[in-house]
CSV table of N, CA, C and O in Angstrom, one decimal:
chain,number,residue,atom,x,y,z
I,1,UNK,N,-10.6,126.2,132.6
I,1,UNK,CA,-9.8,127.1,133.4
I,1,UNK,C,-9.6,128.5,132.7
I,1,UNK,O,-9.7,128.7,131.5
I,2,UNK,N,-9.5,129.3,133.6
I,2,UNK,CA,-9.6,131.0,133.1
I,2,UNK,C,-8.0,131.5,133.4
I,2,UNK,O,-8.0,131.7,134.6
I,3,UNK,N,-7.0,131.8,133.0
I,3,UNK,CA,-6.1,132.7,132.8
I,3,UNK,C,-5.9,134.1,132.9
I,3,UNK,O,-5.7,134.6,131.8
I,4,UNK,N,-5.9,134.8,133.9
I,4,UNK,CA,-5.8,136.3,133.2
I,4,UNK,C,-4.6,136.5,134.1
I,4,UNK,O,-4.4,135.9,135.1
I,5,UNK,N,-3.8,137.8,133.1
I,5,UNK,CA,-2.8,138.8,133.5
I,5,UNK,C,-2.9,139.4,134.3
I,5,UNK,O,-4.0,138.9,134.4
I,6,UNK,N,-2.8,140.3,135.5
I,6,UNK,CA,-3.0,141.1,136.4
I,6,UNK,C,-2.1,141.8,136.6
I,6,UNK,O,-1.1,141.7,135.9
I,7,UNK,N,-2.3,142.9,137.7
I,7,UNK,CA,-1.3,143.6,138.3
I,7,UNK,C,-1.8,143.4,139.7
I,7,UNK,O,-3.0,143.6,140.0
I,8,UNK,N,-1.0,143.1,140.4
I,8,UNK,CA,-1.6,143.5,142.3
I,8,UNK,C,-0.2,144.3,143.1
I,8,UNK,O,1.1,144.1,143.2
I,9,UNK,N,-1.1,145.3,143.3
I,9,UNK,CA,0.3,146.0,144.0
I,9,UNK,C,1.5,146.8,143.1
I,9,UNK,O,2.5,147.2,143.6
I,10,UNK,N,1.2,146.9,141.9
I,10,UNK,CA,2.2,147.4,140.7
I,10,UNK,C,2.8,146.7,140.7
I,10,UNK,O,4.0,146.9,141.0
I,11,UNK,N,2.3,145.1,140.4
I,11,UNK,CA,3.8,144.2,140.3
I,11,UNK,C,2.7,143.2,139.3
I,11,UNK,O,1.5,142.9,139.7
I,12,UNK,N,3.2,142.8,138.2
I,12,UNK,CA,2.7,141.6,137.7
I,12,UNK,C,1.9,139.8,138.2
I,12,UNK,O,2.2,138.9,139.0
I,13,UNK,N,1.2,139.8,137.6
I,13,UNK,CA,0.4,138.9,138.5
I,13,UNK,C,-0.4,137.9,137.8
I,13,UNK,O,-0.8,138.2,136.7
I,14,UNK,N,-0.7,136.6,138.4
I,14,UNK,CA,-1.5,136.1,137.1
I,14,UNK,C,-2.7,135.6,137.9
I,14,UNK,O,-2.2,135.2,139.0
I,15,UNK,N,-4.3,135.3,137.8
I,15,UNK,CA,-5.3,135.0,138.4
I,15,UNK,C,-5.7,133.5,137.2
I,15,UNK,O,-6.0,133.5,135.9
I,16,UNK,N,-5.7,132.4,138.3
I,16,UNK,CA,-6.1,131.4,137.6
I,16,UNK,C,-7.2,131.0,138.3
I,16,UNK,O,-7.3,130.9,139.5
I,17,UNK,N,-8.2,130.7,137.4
I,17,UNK,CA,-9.4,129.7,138.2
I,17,UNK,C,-9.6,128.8,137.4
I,17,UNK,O,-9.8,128.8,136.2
I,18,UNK,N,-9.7,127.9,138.3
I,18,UNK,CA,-10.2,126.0,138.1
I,18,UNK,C,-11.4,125.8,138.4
I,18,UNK,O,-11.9,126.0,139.5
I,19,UNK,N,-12.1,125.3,137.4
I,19,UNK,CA,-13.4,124.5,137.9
I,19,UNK,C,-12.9,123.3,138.2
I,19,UNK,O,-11.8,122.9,137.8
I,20,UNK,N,-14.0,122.2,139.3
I,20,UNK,CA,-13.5,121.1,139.9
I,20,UNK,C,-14.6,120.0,139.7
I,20,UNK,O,-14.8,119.0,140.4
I,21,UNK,N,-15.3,120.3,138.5
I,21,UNK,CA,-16.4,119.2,138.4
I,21,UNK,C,-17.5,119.9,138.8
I,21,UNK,O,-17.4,120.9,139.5
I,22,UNK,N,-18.8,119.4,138.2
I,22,UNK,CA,-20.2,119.4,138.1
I,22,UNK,C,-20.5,119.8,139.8
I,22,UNK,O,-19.7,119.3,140.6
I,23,UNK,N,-21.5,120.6,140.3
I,23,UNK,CA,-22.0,120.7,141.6
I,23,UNK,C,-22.0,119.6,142.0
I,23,UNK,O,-21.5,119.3,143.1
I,24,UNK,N,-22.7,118.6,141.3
I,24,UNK,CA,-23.3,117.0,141.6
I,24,UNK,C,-22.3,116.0,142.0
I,24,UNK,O,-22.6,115.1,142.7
I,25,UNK,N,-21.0,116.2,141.4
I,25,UNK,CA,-19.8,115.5,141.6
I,25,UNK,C,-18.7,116.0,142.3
I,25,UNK,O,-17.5,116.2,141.9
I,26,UNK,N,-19.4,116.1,143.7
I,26,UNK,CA,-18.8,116.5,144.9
I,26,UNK,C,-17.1,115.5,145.1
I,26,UNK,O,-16.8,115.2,146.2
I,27,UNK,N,-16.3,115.1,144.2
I,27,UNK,CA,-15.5,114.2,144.5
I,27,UNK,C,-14.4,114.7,144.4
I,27,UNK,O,-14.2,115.5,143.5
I,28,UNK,N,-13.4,114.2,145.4
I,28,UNK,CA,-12.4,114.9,145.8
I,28,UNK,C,-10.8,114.6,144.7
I,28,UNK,O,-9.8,115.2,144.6
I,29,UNK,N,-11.4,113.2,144.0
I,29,UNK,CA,-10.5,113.2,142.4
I,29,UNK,C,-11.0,114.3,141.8
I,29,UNK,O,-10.9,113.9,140.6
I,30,UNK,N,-11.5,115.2,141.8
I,30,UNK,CA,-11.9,116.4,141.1
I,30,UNK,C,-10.8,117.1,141.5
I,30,UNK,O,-9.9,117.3,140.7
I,31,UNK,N,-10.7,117.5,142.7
I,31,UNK,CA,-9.9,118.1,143.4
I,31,UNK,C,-8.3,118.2,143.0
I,31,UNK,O,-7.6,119.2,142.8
I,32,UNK,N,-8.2,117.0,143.1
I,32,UNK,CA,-7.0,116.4,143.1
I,32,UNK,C,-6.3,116.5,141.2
I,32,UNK,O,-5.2,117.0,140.8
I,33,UNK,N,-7.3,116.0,140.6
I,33,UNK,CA,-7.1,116.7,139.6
I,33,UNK,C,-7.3,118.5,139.3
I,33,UNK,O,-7.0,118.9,138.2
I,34,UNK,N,-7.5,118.8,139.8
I,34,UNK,CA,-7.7,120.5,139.6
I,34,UNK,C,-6.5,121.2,139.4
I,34,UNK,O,-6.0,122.0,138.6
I,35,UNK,N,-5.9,120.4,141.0
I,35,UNK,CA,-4.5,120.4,141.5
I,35,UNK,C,-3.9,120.3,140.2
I,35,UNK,O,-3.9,121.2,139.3
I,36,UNK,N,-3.4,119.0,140.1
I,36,UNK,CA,-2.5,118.8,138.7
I,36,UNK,C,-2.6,119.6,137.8
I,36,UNK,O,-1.6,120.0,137.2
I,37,UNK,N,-3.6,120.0,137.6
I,37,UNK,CA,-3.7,120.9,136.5
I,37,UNK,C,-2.9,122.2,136.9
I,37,UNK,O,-2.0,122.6,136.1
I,38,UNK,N,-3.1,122.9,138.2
I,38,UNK,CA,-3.0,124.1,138.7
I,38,UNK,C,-1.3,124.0,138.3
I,38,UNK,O,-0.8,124.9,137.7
I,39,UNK,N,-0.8,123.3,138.6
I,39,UNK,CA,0.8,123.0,138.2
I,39,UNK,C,1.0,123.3,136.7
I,39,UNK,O,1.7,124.2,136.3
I,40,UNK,N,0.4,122.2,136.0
I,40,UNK,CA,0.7,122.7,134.5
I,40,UNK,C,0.7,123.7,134.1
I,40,UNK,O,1.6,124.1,133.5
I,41,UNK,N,-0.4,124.5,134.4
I,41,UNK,CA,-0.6,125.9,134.1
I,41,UNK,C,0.4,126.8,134.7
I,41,UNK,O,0.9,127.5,133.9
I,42,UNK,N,0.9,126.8,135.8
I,42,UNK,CA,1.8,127.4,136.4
I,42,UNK,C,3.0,127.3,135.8
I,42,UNK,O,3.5,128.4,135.5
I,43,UNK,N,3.5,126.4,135.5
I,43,UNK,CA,5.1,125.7,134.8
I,43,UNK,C,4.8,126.4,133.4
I,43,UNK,O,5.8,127.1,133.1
I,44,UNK,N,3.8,126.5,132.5
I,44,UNK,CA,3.3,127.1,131.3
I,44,UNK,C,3.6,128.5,130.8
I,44,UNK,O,3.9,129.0,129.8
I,45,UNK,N,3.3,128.8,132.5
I,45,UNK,CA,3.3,130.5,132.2
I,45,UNK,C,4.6,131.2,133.1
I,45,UNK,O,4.6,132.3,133.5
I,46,UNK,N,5.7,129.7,133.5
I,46,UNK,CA,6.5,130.2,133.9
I,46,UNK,C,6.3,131.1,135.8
I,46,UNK,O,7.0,131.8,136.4
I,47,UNK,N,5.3,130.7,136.0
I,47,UNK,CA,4.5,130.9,137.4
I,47,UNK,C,5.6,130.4,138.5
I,47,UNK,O,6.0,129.3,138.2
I,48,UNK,N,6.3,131.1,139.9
I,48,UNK,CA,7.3,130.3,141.0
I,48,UNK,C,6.6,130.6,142.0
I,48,UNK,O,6.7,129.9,142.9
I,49,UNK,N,5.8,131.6,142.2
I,49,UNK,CA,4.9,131.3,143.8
I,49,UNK,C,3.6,131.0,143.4
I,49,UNK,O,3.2,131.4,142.3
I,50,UNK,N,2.8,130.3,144.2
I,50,UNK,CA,1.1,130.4,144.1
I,50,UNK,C,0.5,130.7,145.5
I,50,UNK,O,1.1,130.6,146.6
I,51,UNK,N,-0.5,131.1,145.4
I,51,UNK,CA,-1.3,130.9,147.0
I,51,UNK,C,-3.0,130.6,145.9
I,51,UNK,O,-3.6,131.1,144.9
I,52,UNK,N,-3.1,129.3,146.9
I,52,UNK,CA,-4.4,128.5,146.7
I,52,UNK,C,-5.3,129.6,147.6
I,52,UNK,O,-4.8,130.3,148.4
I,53,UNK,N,-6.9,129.6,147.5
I,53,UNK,CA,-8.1,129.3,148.1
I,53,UNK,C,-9.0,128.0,148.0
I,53,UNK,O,-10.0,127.8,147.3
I,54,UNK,N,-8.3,127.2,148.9
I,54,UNK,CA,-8.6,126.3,148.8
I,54,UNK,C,-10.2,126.0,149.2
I,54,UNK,O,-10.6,126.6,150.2
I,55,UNK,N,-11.0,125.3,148.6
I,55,UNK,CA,-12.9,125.0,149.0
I,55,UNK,C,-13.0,124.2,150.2
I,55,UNK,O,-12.3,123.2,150.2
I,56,UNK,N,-13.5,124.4,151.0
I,56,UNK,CA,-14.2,124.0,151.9
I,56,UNK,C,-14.2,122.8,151.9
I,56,UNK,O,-15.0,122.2,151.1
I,57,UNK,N,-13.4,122.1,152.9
I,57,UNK,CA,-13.7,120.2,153.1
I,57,UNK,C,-15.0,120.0,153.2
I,57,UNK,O,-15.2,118.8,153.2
I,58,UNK,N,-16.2,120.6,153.4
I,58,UNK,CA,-17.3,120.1,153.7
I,58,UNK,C,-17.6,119.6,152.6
I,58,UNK,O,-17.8,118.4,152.5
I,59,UNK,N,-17.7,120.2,151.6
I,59,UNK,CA,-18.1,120.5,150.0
I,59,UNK,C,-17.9,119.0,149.6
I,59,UNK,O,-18.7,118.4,148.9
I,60,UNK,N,-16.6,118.1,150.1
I,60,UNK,CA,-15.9,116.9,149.4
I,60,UNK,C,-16.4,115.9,150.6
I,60,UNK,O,-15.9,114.8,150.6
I,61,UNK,N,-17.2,116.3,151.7
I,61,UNK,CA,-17.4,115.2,152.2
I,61,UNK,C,-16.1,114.7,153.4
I,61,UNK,O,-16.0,113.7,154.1
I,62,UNK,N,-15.4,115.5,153.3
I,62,UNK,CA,-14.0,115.2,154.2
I,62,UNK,C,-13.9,116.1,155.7
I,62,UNK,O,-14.9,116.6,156.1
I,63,UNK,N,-12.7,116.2,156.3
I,63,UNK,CA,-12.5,116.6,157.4
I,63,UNK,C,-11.3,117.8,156.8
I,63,UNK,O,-10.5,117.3,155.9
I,64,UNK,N,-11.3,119.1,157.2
I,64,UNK,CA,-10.2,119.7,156.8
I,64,UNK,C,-8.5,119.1,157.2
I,64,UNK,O,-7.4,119.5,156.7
I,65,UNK,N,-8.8,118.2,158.0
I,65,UNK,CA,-7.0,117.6,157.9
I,65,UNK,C,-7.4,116.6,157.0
I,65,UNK,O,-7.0,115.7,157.7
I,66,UNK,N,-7.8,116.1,156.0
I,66,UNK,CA,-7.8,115.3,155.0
I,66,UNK,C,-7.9,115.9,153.7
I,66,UNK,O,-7.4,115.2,152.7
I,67,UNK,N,-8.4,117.3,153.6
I,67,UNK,CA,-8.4,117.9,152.5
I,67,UNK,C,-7.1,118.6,152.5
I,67,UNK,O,-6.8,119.1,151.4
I,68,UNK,N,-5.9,118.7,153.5
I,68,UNK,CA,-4.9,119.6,153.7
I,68,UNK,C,-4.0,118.6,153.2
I,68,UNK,O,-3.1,118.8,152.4
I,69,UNK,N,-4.3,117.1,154.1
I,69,UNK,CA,-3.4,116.1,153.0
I,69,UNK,C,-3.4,115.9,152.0
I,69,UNK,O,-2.4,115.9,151.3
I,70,UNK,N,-4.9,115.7,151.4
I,70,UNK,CA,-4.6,115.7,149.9
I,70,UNK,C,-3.8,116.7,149.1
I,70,UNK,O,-3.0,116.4,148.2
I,71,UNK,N,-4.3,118.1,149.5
I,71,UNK,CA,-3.2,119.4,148.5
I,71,UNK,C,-2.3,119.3,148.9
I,71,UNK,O,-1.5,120.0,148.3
I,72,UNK,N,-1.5,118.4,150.3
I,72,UNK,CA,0.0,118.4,150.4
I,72,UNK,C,0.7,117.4,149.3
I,72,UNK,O,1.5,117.6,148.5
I,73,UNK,N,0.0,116.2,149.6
I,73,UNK,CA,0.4,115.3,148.8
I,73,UNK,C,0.6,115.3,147.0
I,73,UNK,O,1.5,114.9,146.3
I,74,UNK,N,-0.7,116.1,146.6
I,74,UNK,CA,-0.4,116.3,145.3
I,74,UNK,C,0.2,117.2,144.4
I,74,UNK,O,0.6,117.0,143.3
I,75,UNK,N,0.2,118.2,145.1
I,75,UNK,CA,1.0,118.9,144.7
I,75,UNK,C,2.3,118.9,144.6
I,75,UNK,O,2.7,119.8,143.8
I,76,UNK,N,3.3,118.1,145.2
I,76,UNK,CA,4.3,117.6,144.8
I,76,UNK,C,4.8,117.1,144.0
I,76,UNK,O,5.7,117.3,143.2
I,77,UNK,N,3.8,116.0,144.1
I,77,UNK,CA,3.1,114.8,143.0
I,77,UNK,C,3.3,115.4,141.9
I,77,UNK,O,4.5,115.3,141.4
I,78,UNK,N,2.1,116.2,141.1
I,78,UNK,CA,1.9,117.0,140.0
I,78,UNK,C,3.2,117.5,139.8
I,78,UNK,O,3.6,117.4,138.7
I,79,UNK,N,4.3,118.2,140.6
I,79,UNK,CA,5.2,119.2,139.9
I,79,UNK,C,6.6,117.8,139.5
I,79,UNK,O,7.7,118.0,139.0
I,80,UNK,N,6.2,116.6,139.9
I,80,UNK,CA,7.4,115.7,139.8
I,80,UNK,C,7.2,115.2,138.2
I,80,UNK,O,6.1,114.8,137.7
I,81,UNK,N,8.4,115.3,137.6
I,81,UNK,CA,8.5,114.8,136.3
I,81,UNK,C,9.1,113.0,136.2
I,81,UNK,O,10.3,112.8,136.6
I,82,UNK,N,8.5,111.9,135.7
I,82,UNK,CA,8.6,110.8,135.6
I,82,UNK,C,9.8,110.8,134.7
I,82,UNK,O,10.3,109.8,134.3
């Protein structure tokens, strides 16, 4: 994962990118882990809004209302503390 500082708009900003696994390992627990991660990082750097680009359900073999469930689902998931 890549971290940088930004500015967008004269306001502070932070640009995260996640890799999601190997080209070859089209699998959507990649995904889903990416997710989790995208949380930690966030909570880390004290991050309260995000906006995803999320990849293309084709890529995972899914239907886009199944890829929208999964990032609904997990991301809750990931921000809940046991």
């Amino acid at each position: 994962s890549l971290v940088a500082h930004i500015h967008h708009k004269n306001k502070p900003a932070y640009l995260i990118l996640l890799g999601i696994g190997k080209k070859a390992d089209k699998k959507i627990e990649y995904y889903r882990r990416a997710l989790g991660h995208l949380i930690r990082v966030a909570e880390q750097h004290e991050i309260e809004t995000l906006v995803l680009d999320v990849p293309a359900a084709s890529y995972f073999g899914v239907d886009a209302q199944q890829l929208g469930q999964e990032t609904g689902v997990i991301l809750p998931m990931a921000a809940y503390y046991f």
